[in-house]
Amino acid sequence: MVTAQQADFFRLFGFLPLPGLFDADELAVIEKEYAVGHAEASKVYSAALGVRGQMSWSNMRDQTPFLAGALETEKLRTAAEALLGPGAVGVMSNGNVFSGNLTEWHADTSVSGFRSLKFVAYLDPVDADSGALRVLPGSHKDPWHDELLAISVKERLNTAGNPESEASDRTGFPVDAVPARVCTSRPGDVYAFDLRTWHASLNGFPNRRMCSFTYFGAPHDEAQSAAVRSVAKQFGREAQFRELRRQRDWIAAGARPSGIPRRESQYSPGWLAGAGGNEHRARWIEQLRAWGMAPAA
Ligand SMILES: O=C(O)CCC(=O)C(=O)O
């Protein structure tokens, strides 16, 4: 249950700690399903991507039913609605593994007027010395958000969340040169952050495991709808960049184009078909299709 004060905190600072959101039973299922997703992902990547050493995958598939349905659970959905308003749209349930030492300062999007959040659950204990997420409180707000481009190694705000755009002659700021809030976390803890909030991590270790659950605020006017469509396009572009990079890595490792394993799509046929019993998922699928994020029926 998210309180009014927590919702104010999220609105003002662009992130929110939710300690112990997942209980031991949920955590046991999440760990098990994470391992299934990770094993599948390890087959489709020839190498982890970029300085982050990241592999990511969709958990919206039949083999991981808890994670596939997590967005519509009372716990996550009502928390998302408390932070983004009624009708918040569940967009992605993903797994991530990081084996690099750091994630550079970035925001997942810089589209102005866009309302969204990502719940992140690290499955290992993490702190400042072991790869905990760091956030810049208030950095989702304009004009501060855009000014922070100065700390980024990226050249264009709208590719800020894309590991492919790492190649740049900008130096940015080292992760620990920026005064930030370190999101120390134990398994079961969750942090919500606005996708416009600047974030990073440092001192990571191999196989740092994380699940993420993303929601977009329901747009209420044309400006908000335009912002969502712009983010949908950005995410599509970034997914294409990452896919090209993944394929290039296979070729570099000696694979023939015809031998490159196919990646799962974000929305599996099972997830799209399984909405029958769930009014929320059914509504989200309509929205995701209208935004061009999910394939047409
Ligand atoms: O844990 C990390 O290294 C970074 C996580 C991140 O960048 C994200 O979830 O968008």
PDB file of C-alpha atoms and ligand atoms in Angstrom:
ATOM      1  CA  MET A   1       0.000   0.000   0.000  1.00  0.00           C
ATOM      2  CA  VAL A   2       1.658   3.227  -1.193  1.00  0.00           C
ATOM      3  CA  THR A   3       0.824   6.184   1.063  1.00  0.00           C
ATOM      4  CA  ALA A   4       0.056   9.719  -0.085  1.00  0.00           C
ATOM      5  CA  GLN A   5       3.413  10.804   1.348  1.00  0.00           C
ATOM      6  CA  GLN A   6       5.251   8.144  -0.666  1.00  0.00           C
ATOM      7  CA  ALA A   7       3.428   9.296  -3.806  1.00  0.00           C
ATOM      8  CA  ASP A   8       4.527  12.874  -3.040  1.00  0.00           C
ATOM      9  CA  PHE A   9       8.098  11.644  -2.533  1.00  0.00           C
ATOM     10  CA  PHE A  10       8.057   9.923  -5.936  1.00  0.00           C
ATOM     11  CA  ARG A  11       6.573  12.998  -7.641  1.00  0.00           C
ATOM     12  CA  LEU A  12       9.175  15.308  -6.095  1.00  0.00           C
ATOM     13  CA  PHE A  13      12.317  13.173  -6.251  1.00  0.00           C
ATOM     14  CA  GLY A  14      11.633  10.756  -9.127  1.00  0.00           C
ATOM     15  CA  PHE A  15      12.272   7.564  -7.177  1.00  0.00           C
ATOM     16  CA  LEU A  16      10.856   5.662  -4.220  1.00  0.00           C
ATOM     17  CA  PRO A  17      12.241   2.875  -2.005  1.00  0.00           C
ATOM     18  CA  LEU A  18       9.738   0.070  -1.331  1.00  0.00           C
ATOM     19  CA  PRO A  19      11.605  -2.110   1.186  1.00  0.00           C
ATOM     20  CA  GLY A  20      10.470  -5.722   1.456  1.00  0.00           C
ATOM     21  CA  LEU A  21       7.805  -5.388  -1.254  1.00  0.00           C
ATOM     22  CA  PHE A  22       8.251  -9.021  -2.268  1.00  0.00           C
ATOM     23  CA  ASP A  23       7.865 -11.621   0.497  1.00  0.00           C
ATOM     24  CA  ALA A  24       9.946 -14.791   0.848  1.00  0.00           C
ATOM     25  CA  ASP A  25       7.467 -16.950  -1.095  1.00  0.00           C
ATOM     26  CA  GLU A  26       7.299 -14.511  -3.994  1.00  0.00           C
ATOM     27  CA  LEU A  27      11.057 -14.169  -3.964  1.00  0.00           C
ATOM     28  CA  ALA A  28      11.521 -17.933  -4.219  1.00  0.00           C
ATOM     29  CA  VAL A  29       9.293 -18.042  -7.329  1.00  0.00           C
ATOM     30  CA  ILE A  30      10.997 -14.970  -8.826  1.00  0.00           C
ATOM     31  CA  GLU A  31      14.449 -16.542  -8.320  1.00  0.00           C
ATOM     32  CA  LYS A  32      13.335 -19.753  -9.995  1.00  0.00           C
ATOM     33  CA  GLU A  33      11.732 -18.036 -12.959  1.00  0.00           C
ATOM     34  CA  TYR A  34      14.631 -15.604 -13.276  1.00  0.00           C
ATOM     35  CA  ALA A  35      16.934 -18.612 -13.700  1.00  0.00           C
ATOM     36  CA  VAL A  36      14.716 -19.930 -16.529  1.00  0.00           C
ATOM     37  CA  GLY A  37      14.814 -16.570 -18.346  1.00  0.00           C
ATOM     38  CA  HIS A  38      18.551 -16.209 -17.771  1.00  0.00           C
ATOM     39  CA  ALA A  39      19.276 -19.681 -19.162  1.00  0.00           C
ATOM     40  CA  GLU A  40      17.243 -18.887 -22.307  1.00  0.00           C
ATOM     41  CA  ALA A  41      18.957 -15.493 -22.705  1.00  0.00           C
ATOM     42  CA  SER A  42      22.392 -17.078 -22.388  1.00  0.00           C
ATOM     43  CA  LYS A  43      21.588 -19.115 -25.506  1.00  0.00           C
ATOM     44  CA  VAL A  44      20.718 -16.108 -27.657  1.00  0.00           C
ATOM     45  CA  TYR A  45      23.603 -13.794 -26.751  1.00  0.00           C
ATOM     46  CA  SER A  46      27.138 -14.643 -27.864  1.00  0.00           C
ATOM     47  CA  ALA A  47      28.463 -11.958 -25.488  1.00  0.00           C
ATOM     48  CA  ALA A  48      27.065  -9.579 -22.882  1.00  0.00           C
ATOM     49  CA  LEU A  49      26.655  -6.020 -24.209  1.00  0.00           C
ATOM     50  CA  GLY A  50      28.797  -2.981 -23.556  1.00  0.00           C
ATOM     51  CA  VAL A  51      30.520  -1.629 -20.473  1.00  0.00           C
ATOM     52  CA  ARG A  52      27.579  -2.831 -18.384  1.00  0.00           C
ATOM     53  CA  GLY A  53      28.120  -6.428 -19.492  1.00  0.00           C
ATOM     54  CA  GLN A  54      24.338  -6.617 -19.805  1.00  0.00           C
ATOM     55  CA  MET A  55      21.974  -9.227 -21.114  1.00  0.00           C
ATOM     56  CA  SER A  56      18.259  -8.540 -20.883  1.00  0.00           C
ATOM     57  CA  TRP A  57      15.203 -10.528 -21.802  1.00  0.00           C
ATOM     58  CA  SER A  58      11.441 -10.464 -21.670  1.00  0.00           C
ATOM     59  CA  ASN A  59       9.760 -12.418 -18.887  1.00  0.00           C
ATOM     60  CA  MET A  60       6.374 -12.132 -20.628  1.00  0.00           C
ATOM     61  CA  ARG A  61       6.350 -15.765 -21.713  1.00  0.00           C
ATOM     62  CA  ASP A  62       4.709 -19.042 -20.781  1.00  0.00           C
ATOM     63  CA  GLN A  63       7.800 -20.545 -19.094  1.00  0.00           C
ATOM     64  CA  THR A  64       7.807 -17.778 -16.431  1.00  0.00           C
ATOM     65  CA  PRO A  65       4.142 -17.418 -15.463  1.00  0.00           C
ATOM     66  CA  PHE A  66       4.594 -15.437 -12.226  1.00  0.00           C
ATOM     67  CA  LEU A  67       6.833 -12.840 -13.867  1.00  0.00           C
ATOM     68  CA  ALA A  68       4.644 -12.806 -17.000  1.00  0.00           C
ATOM     69  CA  GLY A  69       1.627 -11.910 -14.877  1.00  0.00           C
ATOM     70  CA  ALA A  70       3.467  -9.731 -12.350  1.00  0.00           C
ATOM     71  CA  LEU A  71       2.365  -6.413 -13.882  1.00  0.00           C
ATOM     72  CA  GLU A  72      -1.275  -7.207 -13.177  1.00  0.00           C
ATOM     73  CA  THR A  73      -0.803  -8.441  -9.616  1.00  0.00           C
ATOM     74  CA  GLU A  74      -2.639  -6.291  -7.077  1.00  0.00           C
ATOM     75  CA  LYS A  75       0.654  -5.412  -5.389  1.00  0.00           C
ATOM     76  CA  LEU A  76       2.501  -3.931  -8.359  1.00  0.00           C
ATOM     77  CA  ARG A  77      -0.521  -2.600 -10.247  1.00  0.00           C
ATOM     78  CA  THR A  78      -1.983  -0.665  -7.323  1.00  0.00           C
ATOM     79  CA  ALA A  79       1.469   0.719  -6.427  1.00  0.00           C
ATOM     80  CA  ALA A  80       1.899   1.858 -10.054  1.00  0.00           C
ATOM     81  CA  GLU A  81      -1.550   3.461 -10.024  1.00  0.00           C
ATOM     82  CA  ALA A  82      -0.817   5.219  -6.739  1.00  0.00           C
ATOM     83  CA  LEU A  83       2.315   6.732  -8.306  1.00  0.00           C
ATOM     84  CA  LEU A  84       1.120   7.363 -11.890  1.00  0.00           C
ATOM     85  CA  GLY A  85      -2.637   7.676 -11.508  1.00  0.00           C
ATOM     86  CA  PRO A  86      -5.546   5.374 -12.370  1.00  0.00           C
ATOM     87  CA  GLY A  87      -5.259   3.331 -15.545  1.00  0.00           C
ATOM     88  CA  ALA A  88      -1.434   3.101 -15.499  1.00  0.00           C
ATOM     89  CA  VAL A  89      -0.442   0.730 -18.304  1.00  0.00           C
ATOM     90  CA  GLY A  90       1.756  -2.327 -17.630  1.00  0.00           C
ATOM     91  CA  VAL A  91       4.355  -2.329 -20.404  1.00  0.00           C
ATOM     92  CA  MET A  92       7.271  -4.660 -19.664  1.00  0.00           C
ATOM     93  CA  SER A  93       8.349  -7.378 -17.255  1.00  0.00           C
ATOM     94  CA  ASN A  94      12.016  -8.055 -17.919  1.00  0.00           C
ATOM     95  CA  GLY A  95      15.073  -9.832 -16.573  1.00  0.00           C
ATOM     96  CA  ASN A  96      18.545  -8.321 -16.594  1.00  0.00           C
ATOM     97  CA  VAL A  97      21.987  -9.568 -15.720  1.00  0.00           C
ATOM     98  CA  PHE A  98      24.962  -7.224 -15.416  1.00  0.00           C
ATOM     99  CA  SER A  99      28.541  -8.451 -15.278  1.00  0.00           C
ATOM    100  CA  GLY A 100      30.380  -5.166 -15.848  1.00  0.00           C
ATOM    101  CA  ASN A 101      31.797  -2.963 -13.133  1.00  0.00           C
ATOM    102  CA  LEU A 102      29.494  -0.032 -13.826  1.00  0.00           C
ATOM    103  CA  THR A 103      26.510   1.414 -15.571  1.00  0.00           C
ATOM    104  CA  GLU A 104      27.234   4.931 -16.805  1.00  0.00           C
ATOM    105  CA  TRP A 105      24.989   7.884 -15.898  1.00  0.00           C
ATOM    106  CA  HIS A 106      21.922   7.905 -18.103  1.00  0.00           C
ATOM    107  CA  ALA A 107      18.160   8.304 -18.111  1.00  0.00           C
ATOM    108  CA  ASP A 108      16.004   5.725 -19.854  1.00  0.00           C
ATOM    109  CA  THR A 109      14.269   8.531 -21.705  1.00  0.00           C
ATOM    110  CA  SER A 110      14.388  12.303 -21.854  1.00  0.00           C
ATOM    111  CA  VAL A 111      11.050  12.828 -23.545  1.00  0.00           C
ATOM    112  CA  SER A 112       9.512  15.758 -21.771  1.00  0.00           C
ATOM    113  CA  GLY A 113       6.067  15.405 -20.205  1.00  0.00           C
ATOM    114  CA  PHE A 114       6.338  11.597 -20.189  1.00  0.00           C
ATOM    115  CA  ARG A 115       5.024   9.879 -17.031  1.00  0.00           C
ATOM    116  CA  SER A 116       6.256   6.400 -16.227  1.00  0.00           C
ATOM    117  CA  LEU A 117       8.068   4.238 -13.730  1.00  0.00           C
ATOM    118  CA  LYS A 118      10.202   1.152 -13.482  1.00  0.00           C
ATOM    119  CA  PHE A 119      10.136  -1.073 -10.399  1.00  0.00           C
ATOM    120  CA  VAL A 120      13.529  -2.737 -10.030  1.00  0.00           C
ATOM    121  CA  ALA A 121      14.190  -5.735  -7.785  1.00  0.00           C
ATOM    122  CA  TYR A 122      17.822  -6.773  -7.326  1.00  0.00           C
ATOM    123  CA  LEU A 123      18.013 -10.435  -6.402  1.00  0.00           C
ATOM    124  CA  ASP A 124      21.381 -10.130  -4.600  1.00  0.00           C
ATOM    125  CA  PRO A 125      22.279  -7.781  -1.741  1.00  0.00           C
ATOM    126  CA  VAL A 126      23.826  -4.632  -3.247  1.00  0.00           C
ATOM    127  CA  ASP A 127      25.292  -1.468  -1.766  1.00  0.00           C
ATOM    128  CA  ALA A 128      27.651   1.344  -2.798  1.00  0.00           C
ATOM    129  CA  ASP A 129      30.572  -1.115  -2.954  1.00  0.00           C
ATOM    130  CA  SER A 130      28.688  -3.788  -4.865  1.00  0.00           C
ATOM    131  CA  GLY A 131      26.714  -2.365  -7.778  1.00  0.00           C
ATOM    132  CA  ALA A 132      23.705  -0.758  -6.081  1.00  0.00           C
ATOM    133  CA  LEU A 133      21.597   1.511  -8.257  1.00  0.00           C
ATOM    134  CA  ARG A 134      22.376   5.224  -7.790  1.00  0.00           C
ATOM    135  CA  VAL A 135      19.832   7.900  -8.601  1.00  0.00           C
ATOM    136  CA  LEU A 136      19.926  11.688  -8.817  1.00  0.00           C
ATOM    137  CA  PRO A 137      16.895  12.826  -6.807  1.00  0.00           C
ATOM    138  CA  GLY A 138      14.769  15.334  -8.714  1.00  0.00           C
ATOM    139  CA  SER A 139      16.550  14.717 -12.033  1.00  0.00           C
ATOM    140  CA  HIS A 140      13.295  13.749 -13.763  1.00  0.00           C
ATOM    141  CA  LYS A 141      12.257  17.411 -13.606  1.00  0.00           C
ATOM    142  CA  ASP A 142      12.943  20.074 -16.229  1.00  0.00           C
ATOM    143  CA  PRO A 143      15.144  22.035 -16.697  1.00  0.00           C
ATOM    144  CA  TRP A 144      17.517  20.081 -14.380  1.00  0.00           C
ATOM    145  CA  HIS A 145      16.993  16.887 -16.373  1.00  0.00           C
ATOM    146  CA  ASP A 146      18.383  18.360 -19.607  1.00  0.00           C
ATOM    147  CA  GLU A 147      21.242  20.176 -17.854  1.00  0.00           C
ATOM    148  CA  LEU A 148      22.472  16.812 -16.615  1.00  0.00           C
ATOM    149  CA  LEU A 149      23.388  15.816 -20.155  1.00  0.00           C
ATOM    150  CA  ALA A 150      26.775  17.267 -19.128  1.00  0.00           C
ATOM    151  CA  ILE A 151      27.467  14.214 -16.916  1.00  0.00           C
ATOM    152  CA  SER A 152      26.623  11.732 -19.672  1.00  0.00           C
ATOM    153  CA  VAL A 153      28.960  10.012 -22.112  1.00  0.00           C
ATOM    154  CA  LYS A 154      26.071   9.980 -24.561  1.00  0.00           C
ATOM    155  CA  GLU A 155      25.627  12.661 -27.170  1.00  0.00           C
ATOM    156  CA  ARG A 156      21.907  12.645 -27.721  1.00  0.00           C
ATOM    157  CA  LEU A 157      19.361  12.715 -24.983  1.00  0.00           C
ATOM    158  CA  ASN A 158      16.986  10.462 -26.849  1.00  0.00           C
ATOM    159  CA  THR A 159      19.459   7.601 -26.998  1.00  0.00           C
ATOM    160  CA  ALA A 160      20.446   7.935 -23.359  1.00  0.00           C
ATOM    161  CA  GLY A 161      19.155   4.489 -22.382  1.00  0.00           C
ATOM    162  CA  ASN A 162      20.828   2.718 -25.268  1.00  0.00           C
ATOM    163  CA  PRO A 163      24.070   0.824 -24.611  1.00  0.00           C
ATOM    164  CA  GLU A 164      24.775   0.843 -28.368  1.00  0.00           C
ATOM    165  CA  SER A 165      25.365   4.595 -28.279  1.00  0.00           C
ATOM    166  CA  GLU A 166      28.296   4.241 -25.884  1.00  0.00           C
ATOM    167  CA  ALA A 167      30.822   5.035 -28.608  1.00  0.00           C
ATOM    168  CA  SER A 168      31.365   8.742 -28.189  1.00  0.00           C
ATOM    169  CA  ASP A 169      34.239  11.110 -27.608  1.00  0.00           C
ATOM    170  CA  ARG A 170      32.467  12.696 -24.669  1.00  0.00           C
ATOM    171  CA  THR A 171      34.024  11.880 -21.334  1.00  0.00           C
ATOM    172  CA  GLY A 172      31.012  12.511 -19.105  1.00  0.00           C
ATOM    173  CA  PHE A 173      31.476  12.247 -15.339  1.00  0.00           C
ATOM    174  CA  PRO A 174      32.818   9.166 -13.552  1.00  0.00           C
ATOM    175  CA  VAL A 175      29.961   7.476 -11.701  1.00  0.00           C
ATOM    176  CA  ASP A 176      31.259   8.388  -8.232  1.00  0.00           C
ATOM    177  CA  ALA A 177      31.992  12.018  -9.171  1.00  0.00           C
ATOM    178  CA  VAL A 178      28.276  12.796  -9.060  1.00  0.00           C
ATOM    179  CA  PRO A 179      26.530  13.304  -5.690  1.00  0.00           C
ATOM    180  CA  ALA A 180      23.812  10.680  -5.744  1.00  0.00           C
ATOM    181  CA  ARG A 181      21.508   8.631  -3.558  1.00  0.00           C
ATOM    182  CA  VAL A 182      22.754   5.020  -3.352  1.00  0.00           C
ATOM    183  CA  CYS A 183      19.817   2.600  -3.380  1.00  0.00           C
ATOM    184  CA  THR A 184      21.154  -0.076  -1.029  1.00  0.00           C
ATOM    185  CA  SER A 185      18.989  -3.133  -1.435  1.00  0.00           C
ATOM    186  CA  ARG A 186      18.376  -6.629  -0.071  1.00  0.00           C
ATOM    187  CA  PRO A 187      16.438  -9.362  -1.887  1.00  0.00           C
ATOM    188  CA  GLY A 188      12.731  -8.526  -1.622  1.00  0.00           C
ATOM    189  CA  ASP A 189      13.354  -4.763  -1.676  1.00  0.00           C
ATOM    190  CA  VAL A 190      12.117  -2.826  -4.671  1.00  0.00           C
ATOM    191  CA  TYR A 191      12.876   0.691  -5.909  1.00  0.00           C
ATOM    192  CA  ALA A 192      10.583   2.593  -8.232  1.00  0.00           C
ATOM    193  CA  PHE A 193      12.109   5.245 -10.437  1.00  0.00           C
ATOM    194  CA  ASP A 194      10.779   7.568 -13.110  1.00  0.00           C
ATOM    195  CA  LEU A 195      12.268   6.610 -16.500  1.00  0.00           C
ATOM    196  CA  ARG A 196      13.438  10.239 -16.808  1.00  0.00           C
ATOM    197  CA  THR A 197      15.438  10.027 -13.571  1.00  0.00           C
ATOM    198  CA  TRP A 198      19.202   9.921 -14.108  1.00  0.00           C
ATOM    199  CA  HIS A 199      20.722   6.726 -12.724  1.00  0.00           C
ATOM    200  CA  ALA A 200      23.899   4.620 -12.733  1.00  0.00           C
ATOM    201  CA  SER A 201      25.714   1.948 -10.722  1.00  0.00           C
ATOM    202  CA  LEU A 202      29.284   1.243  -9.644  1.00  0.00           C
ATOM    203  CA  ASN A 203      31.405  -1.600  -8.256  1.00  0.00           C
ATOM    204  CA  GLY A 204      29.222  -4.275  -9.803  1.00  0.00           C
ATOM    205  CA  PHE A 205      30.110  -7.963  -9.745  1.00  0.00           C
ATOM    206  CA  PRO A 206      29.592 -10.750 -12.292  1.00  0.00           C
ATOM    207  CA  ASN A 207      26.017 -12.018 -12.517  1.00  0.00           C
ATOM    208  CA  ARG A 208      24.342  -9.125 -10.733  1.00  0.00           C
ATOM    209  CA  ARG A 209      20.678 -10.116 -11.152  1.00  0.00           C
ATOM    210  CA  MET A 210      17.705  -7.797 -11.502  1.00  0.00           C
ATOM    211  CA  CYS A 211      14.041  -7.984 -12.514  1.00  0.00           C
ATOM    212  CA  SER A 212      12.244  -4.898 -13.765  1.00  0.00           C
ATOM    213  CA  PHE A 213       8.565  -4.039 -14.172  1.00  0.00           C
ATOM    214  CA  THR A 214       7.704  -0.971 -16.253  1.00  0.00           C
ATOM    215  CA  TYR A 215       4.468   1.049 -16.376  1.00  0.00           C
ATOM    216  CA  PHE A 216       3.487   4.112 -18.397  1.00  0.00           C
ATOM    217  CA  GLY A 217       1.016   6.669 -17.037  1.00  0.00           C
ATOM    218  CA  ALA A 218      -2.261   6.610 -19.001  1.00  0.00           C
ATOM    219  CA  PRO A 219      -2.206   9.672 -21.284  1.00  0.00           C
ATOM    220  CA  HIS A 220      -5.003  12.149 -20.621  1.00  0.00           C
ATOM    221  CA  ASP A 221      -4.487  14.690 -23.402  1.00  0.00           C
ATOM    222  CA  GLU A 222      -2.876  15.015 -26.808  1.00  0.00           C
ATOM    223  CA  ALA A 223       0.476  16.231 -25.422  1.00  0.00           C
ATOM    224  CA  GLN A 224       0.728  13.186 -23.134  1.00  0.00           C
ATOM    225  CA  SER A 225      -0.258  10.851 -25.978  1.00  0.00           C
ATOM    226  CA  ALA A 226       2.418  12.398 -28.194  1.00  0.00           C
ATOM    227  CA  ALA A 227       4.996  11.887 -25.422  1.00  0.00           C
ATOM    228  CA  VAL A 228       4.095   8.192 -25.128  1.00  0.00           C
ATOM    229  CA  ARG A 229       4.280   7.697 -28.903  1.00  0.00           C
ATOM    230  CA  SER A 230       7.674   9.366 -28.943  1.00  0.00           C
ATOM    231  CA  VAL A 231       8.974   7.062 -26.177  1.00  0.00           C
ATOM    232  CA  ALA A 232       7.488   4.033 -27.960  1.00  0.00           C
ATOM    233  CA  LYS A 233       9.454   5.019 -31.086  1.00  0.00           C
ATOM    234  CA  GLN A 234      12.631   5.570 -29.060  1.00  0.00           C
ATOM    235  CA  PHE A 235      12.324   2.147 -27.402  1.00  0.00           C
ATOM    236  CA  GLY A 236      11.698   0.522 -30.796  1.00  0.00           C
ATOM    237  CA  ARG A 237      14.807   2.178 -32.218  1.00  0.00           C
ATOM    238  CA  GLU A 238      16.907   1.122 -29.238  1.00  0.00           C
ATOM    239  CA  ALA A 239      15.671  -2.459 -29.442  1.00  0.00           C
ATOM    240  CA  GLN A 240      16.747  -2.454 -33.100  1.00  0.00           C
ATOM    241  CA  PHE A 241      20.205  -1.108 -32.212  1.00  0.00           C
ATOM    242  CA  ARG A 242      20.625  -3.776 -29.548  1.00  0.00           C
ATOM    243  CA  GLU A 243      19.435  -6.489 -31.913  1.00  0.00           C
ATOM    244  CA  LEU A 244      21.925  -5.407 -34.591  1.00  0.00           C
ATOM    245  CA  ARG A 245      24.676  -5.360 -32.013  1.00  0.00           C
ATOM    246  CA  ARG A 246      23.688  -8.846 -30.807  1.00  0.00           C
ATOM    247  CA  GLN A 247      23.775 -10.162 -34.383  1.00  0.00           C
ATOM    248  CA  ARG A 248      27.132  -8.470 -35.077  1.00  0.00           C
ATOM    249  CA  ASP A 249      28.584 -10.108 -31.963  1.00  0.00           C
ATOM    250  CA  TRP A 250      27.484 -13.546 -33.222  1.00  0.00           C
ATOM    251  CA  ILE A 251      29.083 -12.896 -36.622  1.00  0.00           C
ATOM    252  CA  ALA A 252      32.267 -11.710 -34.873  1.00  0.00           C
ATOM    253  CA  ALA A 253      32.214 -14.969 -32.892  1.00  0.00           C
ATOM    254  CA  GLY A 254      32.157 -16.911 -36.172  1.00  0.00           C
ATOM    255  CA  ALA A 255      28.416 -17.622 -36.591  1.00  0.00           C
ATOM    256  CA  ARG A 256      26.751 -17.608 -40.013  1.00  0.00           C
ATOM    257  CA  PRO A 257      23.777 -15.258 -40.322  1.00  0.00           C
ATOM    258  CA  SER A 258      21.481 -18.277 -40.685  1.00  0.00           C
ATOM    259  CA  GLY A 259      22.932 -19.778 -37.493  1.00  0.00           C
ATOM    260  CA  ILE A 260      22.192 -16.793 -35.212  1.00  0.00           C
ATOM    261  CA  PRO A 261      19.647 -17.859 -32.584  1.00  0.00           C
ATOM    262  CA  ARG A 262      16.436 -15.836 -32.646  1.00  0.00           C
ATOM    263  CA  ARG A 263      15.575 -13.618 -29.705  1.00  0.00           C
ATOM    264  CA  GLU A 264      12.205 -13.835 -28.018  1.00  0.00           C
ATOM    265  CA  SER A 265       9.831 -10.944 -28.703  1.00  0.00           C
ATOM    266  CA  GLN A 266       8.836  -8.682 -25.823  1.00  0.00           C
ATOM    267  CA  TYR A 267       5.199  -9.824 -25.999  1.00  0.00           C
ATOM    268  CA  SER A 268       4.937 -13.574 -26.495  1.00  0.00           C
ATOM    269  CA  PRO A 269       1.883 -14.969 -28.298  1.00  0.00           C
ATOM    270  CA  GLY A 270       0.932 -16.617 -24.984  1.00  0.00           C
ATOM    271  CA  TRP A 271       1.026 -13.299 -23.086  1.00  0.00           C
ATOM    272  CA  LEU A 272      -1.026 -11.569 -25.781  1.00  0.00           C
ATOM    273  CA  ALA A 273      -3.522 -14.423 -25.915  1.00  0.00           C
ATOM    274  CA  GLY A 274      -3.729 -14.847 -22.149  1.00  0.00           C
ATOM    275  CA  ALA A 275      -5.577 -11.606 -21.511  1.00  0.00           C
ATOM    276  CA  GLY A 276      -8.991 -13.249 -21.709  1.00  0.00           C
ATOM    277  CA  GLY A 277      -9.356 -13.491 -17.963  1.00  0.00           C
ATOM    278  CA  ASN A 278      -7.709 -10.218 -17.055  1.00  0.00           C
ATOM    279  CA  GLU A 279      -9.399  -6.883 -17.716  1.00  0.00           C
ATOM    280  CA  HIS A 280      -6.212  -4.908 -17.011  1.00  0.00           C
ATOM    281  CA  ARG A 281      -4.034  -6.887 -19.387  1.00  0.00           C
ATOM    282  CA  ALA A 282      -6.726  -6.745 -22.079  1.00  0.00           C
ATOM    283  CA  ARG A 283      -6.854  -2.933 -21.819  1.00  0.00           C
ATOM    284  CA  TRP A 284      -3.049  -2.644 -21.802  1.00  0.00           C
ATOM    285  CA  ILE A 285      -2.735  -4.794 -24.923  1.00  0.00           C
ATOM    286  CA  GLU A 286      -5.122  -2.450 -26.750  1.00  0.00           C
ATOM    287  CA  GLN A 287      -2.974   0.512 -25.707  1.00  0.00           C
ATOM    288  CA  LEU A 288       0.311  -1.233 -26.550  1.00  0.00           C
ATOM    289  CA  ARG A 289      -1.056  -2.032 -30.008  1.00  0.00           C
ATOM    290  CA  ALA A 290      -2.255   1.540 -30.527  1.00  0.00           C
ATOM    291  CA  TRP A 291       1.247   2.790 -29.589  1.00  0.00           C
ATOM    292  CA  GLY A 292       2.872   0.341 -32.025  1.00  0.00           C
ATOM    293  CA  MET A 293       4.642  -1.518 -29.208  1.00  0.00           C
ATOM    294  CA  ALA A 294       2.788  -4.839 -29.478  1.00  0.00           C
ATOM    295  CA  PRO A 295       2.036  -6.589 -32.783  1.00  0.00           C
ATOM    296  CA  ALA A 296      -1.460  -6.141 -34.225  1.00  0.00           C
ATOM    297  CA  ALA A 297      -4.013  -8.882 -33.514  1.00  0.00           C
TER     298      ALA A 297
HETATM  299  O1  LIG B   1      21.820  -1.800 -12.125  1.00  0.00           O
HETATM  300  C1  LIG B   1      22.361  -1.161 -13.016  1.00  0.00           C
HETATM  301  O2  LIG B   1      23.568  -1.248 -13.270  1.00  0.00           O
HETATM  302  C2  LIG B   1      21.600  -0.172 -13.879  1.00  0.00           C
HETATM  303  C3  LIG B   1      20.151  -0.407 -14.031  1.00  0.00           C
HETATM  304  C4  LIG B   1      19.583   0.452 -15.116  1.00  0.00           C
HETATM  305  O3  LIG B   1      20.244   1.223 -15.761  1.00  0.00           O
HETATM  306  C5  LIG B   1      18.168   0.384 -15.432  1.00  0.00           C
HETATM  307  O4  LIG B   1      17.426  -0.413 -14.847  1.00  0.00           O
HETATM  308  O5  LIG B   1      17.717   1.142 -16.308  1.00  0.00           O
END
